[in-house]
Amino acid sequence: MTIRAKRFFIVLMAGVFFVRLGLAADFDNVKAAAQAGDVQAQIRLGNMFLKGQGTSQDAVEAVKWFRRAAEKGAPAAQGQMGWMFWKGQGVPQDLYKAEKWLLKAIAQAHPEAQSYYYEMKKQGYGADPDKIDLMRYYRLAAEQGDARLPLRMTDRRGWTKEKKKDSKEAAKWFFQSANDGNVVAQRKLAMLYLSGDGLKRSHQEAAYWFQEAAEKGDMISQFHLGVLFFHGKGVKQSDQVAVQWFQKAAENNDAYAQRRLGQMYEAGRGADQNFKEAEKWYKAASKQGNVSAMNNLGLMYQYGRSRKNIKEAVHLFEKAAEKGYAPAMVNLGRLYEHGVGVPQHLIKAIRYYRLAADKKDPLAYYNLGLMNYLGRGTAVNYKEAARLFHLAADKNVAEAESFLGLMYENGIGVNRKNREAEVFYKRAAKHQYPLACVSLGMMNEREEDYSKAVKWYEKAAMRGLAFAQFKMGEMLEYGKGIEPNLPEAMVWYERSAEQRFVRAQSAFGIKLAQSASKKSRALRKKAMKFLSLAGHQGDVEAQVFLAKAYRQGRVISKNPKEAAKWCLLAAQNGDLRAQVFLAEMYEQGIGWPVDYTEAAKWHHMAAVQGDMSSHYNLGLLYERGDGVAQDFKGAAGWFRQAAQKGHREAQRSLGVLCEQIPGLNCEAQEAVKWYRMAAEQGDEYSRKKILEIGN
């Protein structure tokens, strides 16, 4: 032991010695007074023997001195005698003697005796407690100033079943004790103000009393005060102050506060976003069995917010689900449905959804509805899907409301009702669900109510939905329901294109390319970037534009091979312009060698779609035997289809065949007919042939 430690020990022991010396001297003085018959000294001496102050603890001696004072009518001593018999301290336990002494003290309005008597009766000791007005004694004691009693009185287990009456009485005693600085009373009074139970509901008063208790270190009050600041109820809303109170309660080991603090750090509300801190507090709450924290921590691990650990996410969901937490059951269902972290198992997914649905979880209703709608893990059942979506919609699940809108609009599983569809879409839109806003916009656009369509598209576009942003660009470009404004349309097209919406990439790229001057190399490069992205994803407009751009060299340097590549892609997608263009490129050897067979193939595809020029070009190929077997009759047939549509060259060519090729069932008079029609369109050769035949 060091010299310093020895000195400290000597000082400590000296202090103890002098304290004991002082108590011993006081004990001798009290004992002398008690022996002389002083009632207060007798009571005090009894307490000293009971607590071992200045003498050895001796309950039997304590009873001896309490009895002497009690027999002289001292209520405090009578109360103590009642307590000693109740607890069996210094005497054998005797509840009837306890009751006798306590009633004597109560007759003199002694508050502690009234308190002891109530506690004894509440526990069923002594006489039948149902025949005694127990609360009368507690009230008497409280009214006479026993500071411990207001809280005991408001223990709701000791009150009648008339809740409103109980709460009003509880509030009275809480208020008294709260004003005396009792932390528990302050918190309970705040809870009554918060619930409006026995008091007029007041968030402001609740906040005041929560703060009184919170500043004294009451963790439950700290948590509730944080919640009030979070929602701005009774106080000015402040995420920062909410975090401060959640932090205090969390450090005091309040699981609810730890979970809330984790949420604040995860969302970056009231503090910088910090996934590590969020993980730390979720873990702390989870260790205390907080299922919501387990679920939140599982989601963090699932999506890799602090670190990716899908195995641990599954474990946490399972742990929370075992404790009956429905959201964790839903999350497990989703993992099994999509095979994330576990083997895909649709039957298990449905099982978890049903377990959560049994607990009336709204998202479980929605997911089960979706499984029935899509026929995943079960047979397609639109009626059951509609029923489940209705249950979810009743709990304000926007996705379910929007799905019901779709089902009513198209008569899927329900009778087709446009009015009902609109109602459900609007309910979902009210909950800020962008797909519902788009659906309403499309309904209005079909009804040609373009101004309303613009309103709904804009709502969804502002929420970041790419399709709605594209539609806003379209409405602004063509002035539908809004003044035409191409620059603003371009803003919306670009926003949508940046989200990889193909039609927007195409529209934005085309408009940008058309507006970019030859000097704007950066703009042309940007246009080609979006057009290429759209083209590779199968957008025909982008493919056709790229084909023309590479062939003509207006937006980018000429490149016949690139032109041929994009033209082929668009033609394969069934675009008539591309098919005609491609056939001509094969005929002219642009981008690849001349190939009349391929030219005939693509002209034929375009002709089937009714293209007049392809009818004519096929006629030429059959007439010459290029790429097909020479066939004048076949040529005449294709020329005729084009000629009937007013194609001047086809009219002239058909006239020539009718005049010069026998066996086509064409008379000279018919040749004149086609020559005349071509001549009327300015064909000089046909005009001369008419004169020649006429002579």
XYZ file of C-alpha atoms in Angstrom:
695
model
C 0.000 0.000 0.000
C 1.433 3.399 -0.909
C 1.893 6.188 1.669
C -0.892 8.174 -0.023
C -3.270 5.205 0.136
C -2.439 4.620 3.800
C -3.221 8.241 4.649
C -6.559 8.006 2.852
C -7.453 4.794 4.752
C -6.561 6.377 8.123
C -8.705 9.444 7.360
C -11.608 7.230 6.220
C -11.506 5.051 9.333
C -11.266 8.102 11.549
C -14.387 9.489 9.890
C -16.249 6.240 10.469
C -15.150 6.187 14.100
C -16.363 9.703 14.779
C -19.702 9.068 13.044
C -20.224 5.958 15.172
C -19.134 7.875 18.278
C -21.656 10.601 17.485
C -24.493 8.084 16.907
C -23.601 6.199 20.099
C -23.705 9.418 22.128
C -27.053 10.336 20.542
C -28.417 6.840 21.274
C -27.533 7.162 24.971
C -29.302 10.514 25.211
C -32.453 9.191 23.420
C -32.527 6.054 25.596
C -32.326 8.105 28.763
C -35.234 10.294 27.635
C -37.275 7.239 26.603
C -36.734 5.577 29.962
C -37.899 8.788 31.591
C -41.243 8.410 29.718
C -40.773 10.810 26.750
C -43.139 9.450 24.048
C -41.247 10.998 21.093
C -37.968 9.616 22.480
C -39.581 6.175 22.776
C -40.640 6.309 19.107
C -37.204 7.509 18.075
C -35.503 4.819 20.155
C -37.710 2.193 18.493
C -36.591 3.455 15.051
C -32.923 3.381 16.131
C -33.231 -0.268 17.198
C -35.127 -1.052 13.969
C -32.456 0.528 11.711
C -29.368 -0.215 13.838
C -28.438 3.418 14.373
C -26.029 3.877 17.310
C -26.664 0.336 18.478
C -27.047 -3.185 17.149
C -30.171 -3.750 15.025
C -32.816 -5.375 17.203
C -36.421 -5.612 15.987
C -37.646 -7.074 19.298
C -36.342 -4.036 21.231
C -37.864 -1.789 18.567
C -41.306 -3.371 19.175
C -40.865 -2.896 22.965
C -40.372 0.869 22.664
C -42.997 1.329 19.889
C -45.522 -0.497 22.102
C -44.822 1.818 25.104
C -45.478 4.907 22.976
C -48.463 3.304 21.175
C -50.172 2.444 24.429
C -49.913 6.118 25.359
C -51.921 6.909 22.202
C -49.095 8.111 19.890
C -50.408 7.564 16.298
C -46.907 7.265 14.788
C -46.089 4.448 17.227
C -49.451 2.781 16.613
C -48.756 2.881 12.872
C -45.315 1.360 13.427
C -46.829 -1.390 15.601
C -49.287 -2.166 12.804
C -46.407 -2.372 10.308
C -44.330 -4.625 12.630
C -47.222 -7.096 13.023
C -47.962 -6.942 9.258
C -44.380 -7.714 8.280
C -43.598 -10.012 11.246
C -40.716 -7.830 12.419
C -39.789 -8.398 16.067
C -43.101 -10.205 16.626
C -44.816 -13.173 14.972
C -46.815 -11.999 11.941
C -50.387 -11.273 12.994
C -52.526 -9.515 10.388
C -55.477 -8.925 12.680
C -53.247 -7.241 15.312
C -51.658 -5.268 12.470
C -55.119 -4.113 11.392
C -56.051 -3.209 15.025
C -53.008 -0.947 15.487
C -53.293 0.619 12.014
C -56.972 1.475 12.537
C -56.081 3.142 15.844
C -53.506 5.310 14.045
C -55.929 6.001 11.168
C -58.534 7.184 13.687
C -56.031 9.933 14.484
C -55.521 10.623 10.737
C -51.944 9.388 10.643
C -50.943 9.401 6.927
C -48.372 6.573 6.988
C -50.811 4.269 8.789
C -53.423 5.012 6.127
C -50.851 4.180 3.454
C -49.780 0.918 5.178
C -53.408 -0.103 5.660
C -54.244 0.419 1.983
C -51.210 -1.570 0.850
C -52.075 -4.398 3.241
C -55.681 -4.546 2.091
C -54.756 -4.303 -1.560
C -52.674 -7.460 -1.122
C -55.699 -9.200 0.437
C -54.463 -9.360 4.019
C -56.679 -9.067 7.073
C -60.416 -8.520 6.682
C -62.168 -8.984 3.335
C -60.741 -6.093 1.206
C -63.913 -5.902 -0.892
C -65.838 -4.767 2.209
C -63.482 -1.895 3.027
C -63.166 1.447 1.284
C -59.442 1.108 0.744
C -59.079 4.262 -1.317
C -60.536 6.366 1.500
C -57.430 5.726 3.562
C -55.082 6.520 0.701
C -56.878 9.779 -0.017
C -56.785 10.761 3.649
C -53.075 10.067 3.780
C -52.354 12.027 0.625
C -54.471 14.978 1.719
C -52.508 15.060 4.970
C -49.253 15.404 3.121
C -47.679 11.968 2.720
C -45.492 12.821 -0.310
C -45.147 9.153 -1.297
C -48.864 8.544 -1.661
C -50.027 10.371 -4.806
C -48.003 7.946 -6.923
C -49.221 4.899 -5.012
C -52.789 6.117 -5.313
C -52.518 6.286 -9.066
C -51.340 2.739 -9.530
C -54.172 1.778 -11.890
C -54.294 -1.771 -10.630
C -55.685 -0.403 -7.369
C -58.455 1.637 -8.942
C -61.962 0.691 -10.013
C -62.727 -0.261 -13.590
C -64.295 3.128 -14.314
C -61.404 4.336 -16.427
C -62.427 7.966 -16.910
C -63.115 8.481 -13.222
C -59.828 6.794 -12.318
C -57.815 8.911 -14.756
C -59.247 12.171 -13.459
C -58.436 11.182 -9.900
C -54.990 9.979 -11.004
C -54.300 13.301 -12.723
C -55.143 15.160 -9.499
C -52.562 13.237 -7.488
C -49.985 13.170 -10.278
C -50.233 16.945 -10.512
C -49.645 17.315 -6.774
C -46.640 15.003 -6.801
C -45.276 16.397 -10.087
C -45.251 19.913 -8.648
C -43.289 18.515 -5.698
C -40.645 17.441 -8.249
C -41.408 13.739 -8.444
C -39.995 12.517 -11.761
C -42.327 9.545 -12.203
C -45.357 11.730 -11.492
C -44.132 14.288 -14.035
C -43.798 11.593 -16.665
C -47.188 10.027 -15.897
C -48.876 13.424 -15.918
C -47.309 14.080 -19.333
C -48.673 10.745 -20.564
C -52.181 11.708 -19.437
C -51.914 15.026 -21.298
C -50.612 13.167 -24.330
C -53.471 10.658 -24.395
C -56.227 12.987 -23.195
C -57.072 10.373 -20.579
C -58.605 12.178 -17.563
C -57.287 15.528 -18.800
C -57.920 17.714 -21.800
C -55.448 16.571 -24.421
C -52.556 19.015 -24.747
C -49.280 18.303 -26.525
C -47.905 21.537 -25.115
C -48.559 20.484 -21.505
C -47.251 16.993 -22.268
C -44.044 18.488 -23.672
C -43.642 20.687 -20.577
C -43.894 17.790 -18.100
C -41.845 15.436 -20.261
C -39.107 18.066 -20.312
C -39.284 18.503 -16.535
C -38.742 14.760 -16.073
C -36.299 14.433 -18.984
C -33.980 17.057 -17.564
C -33.836 14.989 -14.362
C -32.615 12.023 -16.419
C -35.861 10.070 -16.934
C -35.145 8.091 -20.098
C -38.791 7.386 -20.954
C -39.540 11.115 -20.845
C -36.439 11.835 -22.912
C -37.690 9.450 -25.577
C -41.225 10.896 -25.654
C -39.886 14.439 -25.738
C -37.775 13.478 -28.742
C -40.889 12.126 -30.467
C -42.751 15.407 -29.837
C -39.879 17.430 -31.330
C -39.723 15.028 -34.292
C -43.409 15.588 -35.107
C -43.534 19.222 -33.963
C -46.386 18.593 -31.520
C -46.553 20.958 -28.554
C -43.105 22.273 -29.487
C -41.478 23.783 -32.551
C -40.508 20.961 -34.901
C -36.788 20.268 -34.807
C -35.047 17.122 -35.993
C -31.837 18.318 -34.317
C -33.472 18.639 -30.881
C -35.277 15.314 -31.398
C -31.906 13.650 -32.028
C -30.471 15.220 -28.850
C -33.244 13.741 -26.696
C -33.174 10.383 -28.479
C -29.405 10.335 -27.880
C -29.834 10.956 -24.129
C -32.488 8.248 -23.801
C -30.494 5.848 -25.974
C -27.407 6.333 -23.826
C -29.644 5.523 -20.846
C -30.343 2.211 -22.629
C -33.902 2.924 -23.802
C -34.479 0.489 -26.683
C -37.169 2.598 -28.359
C -34.873 5.624 -28.358
C -32.013 3.531 -29.719
C -34.191 2.366 -32.592
C -35.384 5.931 -33.288
C -31.833 7.265 -33.175
C -30.806 4.596 -35.659
C -33.584 5.743 -37.989
C -32.463 9.380 -37.699
C -28.858 8.527 -38.590
C -29.972 6.246 -41.418
C -32.190 8.931 -42.957
C -29.819 11.812 -42.192
C -32.463 13.691 -40.215
C -31.252 15.966 -37.424
C -27.711 14.677 -37.944
C -25.450 13.880 -40.852
C -26.357 10.612 -42.519
C -24.197 7.963 -40.893
C -24.917 4.315 -41.616
C -22.318 3.119 -39.103
C -24.037 5.043 -36.296
C -27.413 3.770 -37.473
C -26.101 0.209 -37.400
C -24.660 0.741 -33.896
C -27.968 1.935 -32.411
C -30.080 -0.646 -34.236
C -27.772 -3.320 -32.820
C -28.128 -1.899 -29.301
C -31.936 -1.930 -29.550
C -31.925 -5.391 -31.136
C -29.951 -6.815 -28.209
C -32.819 -5.668 -25.991
C -35.300 -7.541 -28.171
C -36.665 -4.576 -30.124
C -38.131 -6.295 -33.209
C -38.493 -3.100 -35.225
C -34.759 -2.443 -34.803
C -34.002 -6.024 -35.895
C -36.080 -5.492 -39.000
C -34.442 -2.135 -39.805
C -30.965 -3.571 -39.287
C -31.884 -6.468 -41.560
C -32.915 -4.025 -44.285
C -29.614 -2.165 -43.917
C -27.691 -5.406 -44.389
C -29.927 -6.454 -47.275
C -29.323 -3.260 -49.236
C -25.710 -2.801 -48.120
C -26.195 0.529 -46.384
C -23.530 -0.074 -43.755
C -22.221 -3.328 -45.198
C -23.741 -6.014 -47.383
C -24.602 -9.098 -45.363
C -27.639 -10.838 -46.775
C -27.103 -13.888 -44.545
C -27.295 -11.735 -41.414
C -30.308 -9.899 -42.874
C -32.164 -13.205 -43.231
C -31.197 -14.150 -39.653
C -32.522 -10.845 -38.269
C -35.773 -11.082 -40.240
C -36.267 -14.642 -38.990
C -35.566 -13.606 -35.391
C -38.076 -10.743 -35.557
C -40.612 -12.932 -37.369
C -40.348 -15.584 -34.641
C -41.348 -12.875 -32.181
C -44.448 -12.196 -34.283
C -43.296 -9.000 -36.050
C -45.329 -8.840 -39.261
C -43.077 -6.466 -41.315
C -40.195 -8.928 -40.868
C -42.458 -11.722 -42.133
C -43.205 -9.627 -45.222
C -39.488 -9.008 -45.795
C -38.782 -12.734 -45.527
C -41.585 -13.385 -47.989
C -39.980 -11.002 -50.482
C -36.582 -12.678 -50.117
C -38.087 -16.120 -50.795
C -40.218 -14.747 -53.630
C -37.219 -13.328 -55.491
C -34.548 -15.760 -54.279
C -32.420 -13.116 -52.545
C -30.084 -14.608 -49.925
C -32.181 -17.783 -49.884
C -33.200 -20.255 -52.604
C -36.268 -18.977 -54.442
C -39.313 -20.646 -52.936
C -42.680 -19.152 -53.873
C -44.633 -21.436 -51.518
C -42.532 -20.235 -48.558
C -42.982 -16.658 -49.716
C -46.756 -17.087 -49.697
C -46.559 -18.763 -46.275
C -44.756 -15.762 -44.767
C -47.126 -13.314 -46.469
C -50.087 -15.220 -45.021
C -48.586 -15.218 -41.514
C -48.212 -11.445 -41.746
C -51.691 -11.094 -43.277
C -53.111 -12.985 -40.283
C -51.737 -10.087 -38.235
C -53.505 -7.688 -40.603
C -50.295 -6.325 -42.101
C -51.287 -4.129 -45.084
C -48.179 -4.899 -47.164
C -48.814 -8.606 -46.658
C -52.298 -8.149 -48.158
C -50.745 -6.294 -51.109
C -48.021 -8.886 -51.763
C -50.487 -11.766 -51.535
C -52.749 -9.901 -53.938
C -49.863 -9.516 -56.360
C -49.040 -13.236 -56.150
C -52.657 -14.057 -57.013
C -52.741 -11.476 -59.798
C -49.545 -12.752 -61.429
C -50.056 -16.426 -60.611
C -46.794 -16.721 -58.664
C -46.761 -19.761 -56.381
C -50.498 -20.132 -56.899
C -53.024 -20.170 -59.741
C -54.013 -16.834 -61.228
C -57.008 -15.600 -59.272
C -58.064 -12.063 -60.139
C -61.040 -12.043 -57.769
C -58.867 -13.048 -54.814
C -56.284 -10.482 -55.896
C -58.972 -7.782 -55.928
C -60.172 -8.830 -52.454
C -56.661 -8.632 -51.032
C -55.929 -5.330 -52.768
C -59.122 -3.959 -51.205
C -57.886 -4.996 -47.730
C -54.548 -3.297 -48.372
C -56.232 -0.222 -49.851
C -58.389 0.085 -46.726
C -55.087 0.609 -44.874
C -53.920 3.233 -47.413
C -51.380 1.128 -49.332
C -50.965 3.293 -52.429
C -49.721 0.442 -54.644
C -52.884 -1.547 -53.887
C -55.085 1.481 -54.584
C -53.372 1.993 -57.927
C -53.716 -1.703 -58.827
C -57.432 -1.557 -58.046
C -57.687 1.436 -60.363
C -56.101 -0.647 -63.108
C -58.443 -3.591 -62.433
C -61.590 -1.461 -62.453
C -60.436 0.399 -65.566
C -59.911 -2.853 -67.488
C -62.530 -5.085 -65.833
C -59.983 -7.535 -64.396
C -61.459 -9.579 -61.542
C -64.114 -6.900 -61.013
C -66.830 -5.302 -63.112
C -65.412 -2.630 -65.367
C -66.134 0.767 -63.800
C -64.224 3.822 -64.968
C -65.617 5.866 -62.110
C -64.308 3.382 -59.522
C -60.984 3.258 -61.351
C -60.673 7.027 -61.136
C -61.553 6.989 -57.411
C -58.806 4.461 -56.616
C -56.252 6.178 -58.824
C -56.983 9.475 -57.050
C -56.655 7.832 -53.633
C -53.236 6.498 -54.604
C -52.282 9.851 -56.119
C -53.239 11.537 -52.843
C -50.672 9.269 -51.194
C -48.070 10.610 -53.659
C -47.922 7.419 -55.734
C -46.596 8.556 -59.147
C -47.871 5.587 -61.197
C -51.431 6.479 -60.195
C -50.848 10.058 -61.370
C -49.649 8.725 -64.729
C -52.709 6.484 -65.029
C -54.983 9.467 -64.387
C -53.032 11.473 -66.965
C -53.482 8.732 -69.564
C -57.221 8.477 -68.792
C -57.615 12.226 -69.292
C -55.496 12.183 -72.449
C -57.688 9.456 -73.972
C -60.719 11.584 -73.114
C -58.911 14.531 -74.801
C -58.967 16.519 -71.577
C -55.380 17.554 -72.100
C -55.159 20.247 -69.417
C -56.072 17.705 -66.718
C -53.679 15.199 -68.271
C -50.854 17.745 -68.004
C -51.705 18.333 -64.323
C -51.356 14.635 -63.467
C -48.291 14.075 -65.650
C -46.584 17.011 -63.977
C -47.270 15.627 -60.480
C -45.675 12.305 -61.419
C -42.836 14.010 -63.293
C -41.998 16.109 -60.249
C -41.779 12.858 -58.273
C -39.110 11.706 -60.731
C -41.066 9.181 -62.816
C -39.295 8.927 -66.189
C -42.399 8.123 -68.256
C -44.241 11.144 -66.827
C -41.247 13.363 -67.604
C -41.321 12.106 -71.184
C -45.066 12.813 -71.413
C -44.501 16.352 -70.107
C -41.945 16.861 -72.874
C -44.415 15.539 -75.437
C -47.291 17.736 -74.198
C -45.063 20.819 -74.226
C -43.614 20.042 -77.655
C -47.008 19.668 -79.314
C -48.925 22.167 -77.146
C -51.455 19.661 -75.786
C -53.222 21.119 -72.751
C -50.453 23.684 -72.363
C -48.758 26.395 -74.415
C -46.135 24.920 -76.792
C -42.656 25.399 -75.396
C -39.887 23.382 -77.036
C -37.040 24.557 -74.729
C -39.036 23.461 -71.674
C -40.012 20.246 -73.443
C -36.315 19.563 -73.974
C -35.681 19.949 -70.237
C -38.238 17.227 -69.458
C -37.016 15.003 -72.307
C -33.459 15.230 -70.984
C -34.500 14.428 -67.384
C -36.318 11.350 -68.610
C -33.457 10.389 -70.943
C -30.972 10.597 -68.073
C -33.113 7.948 -66.346
C -32.645 5.718 -69.405
C -36.213 6.014 -70.642
C -35.755 4.901 -74.250
C -38.442 7.000 -75.930
C -37.104 10.078 -74.181
C -33.533 9.282 -75.256
C -34.769 9.033 -78.824
C -36.920 12.183 -78.746
C -34.248 14.237 -76.981
C -31.483 12.992 -79.284
C -33.473 13.734 -82.462
C -34.528 17.238 -81.337
C -31.030 18.054 -80.152
C -29.458 16.820 -83.391
C -31.938 18.809 -85.482
C -31.310 22.005 -83.541
C -27.502 21.694 -83.234
C -25.518 23.730 -85.727
C -22.525 22.277 -87.515
C -20.277 24.224 -85.129
C -21.911 22.728 -82.006
C -19.779 19.620 -81.911
C -20.482 18.949 -78.203
C -24.260 19.113 -78.746
C -24.083 16.849 -81.785
C -21.971 14.374 -79.808
C -24.497 14.456 -76.976
C -27.351 13.894 -79.425
C -25.602 10.905 -80.995
C -24.913 9.438 -77.548
C -28.610 9.376 -76.607
C -29.673 8.220 -80.088
C -27.189 5.365 -79.952
C -28.429 4.330 -76.487
C -32.032 4.361 -77.705
C -31.158 2.587 -80.961
C -29.365 -0.244 -79.194
C -32.462 -0.718 -77.040
C -34.639 -1.156 -80.104
C -36.136 2.318 -80.567
C -37.055 2.445 -84.247
C -37.183 6.248 -84.515
C -33.624 6.479 -83.233
C -32.489 3.692 -85.572
C -34.035 5.360 -88.645
C -32.604 8.755 -87.691
C -29.133 7.254 -87.202
C -29.349 5.455 -90.552
C -30.177 8.724 -92.345
C -27.597 10.671 -90.358
C -24.783 8.275 -91.258
C -25.881 8.126 -94.916
C -26.346 11.876 -95.386
C -23.513 13.070 -93.132
C -25.479 16.002 -91.716
C -25.141 15.423 -87.971
C -22.091 13.169 -88.141
C -19.559 12.157 -90.764
C -20.862 9.893 -93.528
C -20.484 6.207 -92.784
C -22.371 3.902 -95.187
C -21.644 0.794 -93.090
C -23.092 2.405 -89.959
C -26.041 3.633 -92.023
C -26.643 0.085 -93.296
C -26.336 -1.368 -89.774
C -28.952 0.968 -88.252
C -31.208 0.656 -91.282
C -31.168 -3.148 -91.019
C -32.065 -2.987 -87.287
C -35.018 -0.688 -87.966
C -36.165 -2.794 -90.933
C -36.038 -5.941 -88.829
C -38.246 -4.133 -86.321
C -40.833 -3.759 -89.082
C -40.340 -0.066 -89.872
C -41.659 0.625 -93.379
C -39.302 3.567 -94.033
C -36.295 1.466 -93.083
C -37.402 -1.460 -95.257
C -37.700 0.794 -98.341
C -34.444 2.534 -97.471
C -32.655 -0.795 -96.959
C -33.929 -2.233 -100.252
C -32.603 0.851 -102.068
C -29.216 0.526 -100.297
C -28.960 -3.116 -101.463
C -29.877 -2.051 -105.004
C -27.331 0.764 -105.023
C -24.586 -1.039 -103.079
C -24.512 1.463 -100.210
C -22.973 0.015 -97.054
C -22.580 -3.448 -98.593
C -22.277 -4.997 -102.079
C -25.195 -4.794 -104.513
C -27.632 -7.596 -103.729
C -30.858 -7.652 -105.738
C -32.161 -10.688 -103.915
C -31.997 -8.817 -100.596
C -33.417 -5.735 -102.332
C -36.390 -7.771 -103.588
C -36.892 -9.284 -100.132
C -37.093 -5.904 -98.389
C -39.178 -4.295 -101.159
C -41.597 -7.182 -100.779
C -41.843 -6.614 -97.005
C -42.527 -2.930 -97.563
C -45.011 -3.706 -100.351
C -46.974 -5.979 -98.026
C -47.325 -2.930 -95.752
C -48.767 -1.015 -98.724
C -45.766 1.059 -99.792
C -46.411 2.383 -103.292
C -42.750 2.883 -104.236
C -41.963 -0.712 -103.290
C -44.810 -1.945 -105.490
C -43.181 -0.053 -108.362
C -39.618 -1.196 -107.550
C -40.737 -4.832 -107.283
C -42.318 -4.443 -110.702
C -38.966 -3.245 -112.079
C -37.094 -6.158 -110.476
C -39.568 -8.698 -111.939
C -39.436 -6.949 -115.313
C -35.615 -7.124 -115.429
C -35.262 -10.435 -113.544
C -32.972 -8.865 -110.931
C -32.929 -10.896 -107.735
C -36.032 -12.784 -108.881
C -36.960 -14.859 -111.905
C -38.017 -12.601 -114.786
C -41.807 -12.479 -114.834
C -43.640 -9.864 -116.953
C -46.983 -10.890 -115.618
C -45.720 -10.530 -112.038
C -44.156 -7.184 -112.989
C -47.474 -5.989 -114.422
C -49.219 -6.996 -111.215
C -46.871 -4.923 -109.009
C -46.962 -1.978 -111.451
C -50.753 -2.088 -111.407
C -50.887 -1.822 -107.574
C -48.628 1.232 -107.653
C -50.382 2.735 -110.706
C -53.786 2.498 -109.041
C -52.391 4.554 -106.183
C -51.283 7.268 -108.624
C -47.605 6.383 -109.035
C -46.669 8.102 -112.335
C -43.680 5.914 -113.275
C -45.731 2.767 -112.495
C -48.547 4.030 -114.758
C -46.083 4.591 -117.606
C -44.328 1.204 -117.069
C -47.686 -0.607 -117.016
C -48.629 1.128 -120.249
C -45.380 -0.056 -121.846
C -45.950 -3.675 -120.760
C -49.552 -3.687 -121.995
C -48.432 -2.270 -125.343
C -45.323 -4.357 -125.925
C -45.694 -7.708 -124.117
C -48.289 -10.110 -125.535
C -50.178 -12.533 -123.324
C -50.655 -10.138 -120.403
C -54.384 -9.854 -121.016
C -53.785 -6.145 -121.660
C -55.345 -4.522 -124.680
C -53.904 -1.535 -126.484
C -56.772 0.508 -125.134
C -55.617 -0.225 -121.570
C -52.094 0.884 -122.449
C -53.560 4.196 -123.601
C -55.451 4.495 -120.313
C -52.237 4.219 -118.223
C -50.260 6.457 -120.577
C -52.975 9.094 -120.293
C -52.937 8.947 -116.492
C -49.149 9.290 -116.445
C -49.274 12.111 -118.996
C -51.762 14.010 -116.847
C -49.076 13.969 -114.132
C -46.550 15.483 -116.551
C -44.845 12.404 -117.962
C -43.489 13.453 -121.357
C -42.853 9.894 -122.665
C -46.491 8.939 -122.012
C -47.759 12.066 -123.719
C -45.787 11.163 -126.882
C -46.998 7.552 -126.790
C -50.622 8.709 -126.716
C -50.044 10.809 -129.814
C -48.218 7.949 -131.481
C -50.928 5.379 -130.768
C -53.638 7.871 -131.743
C -52.075 8.297 -135.223
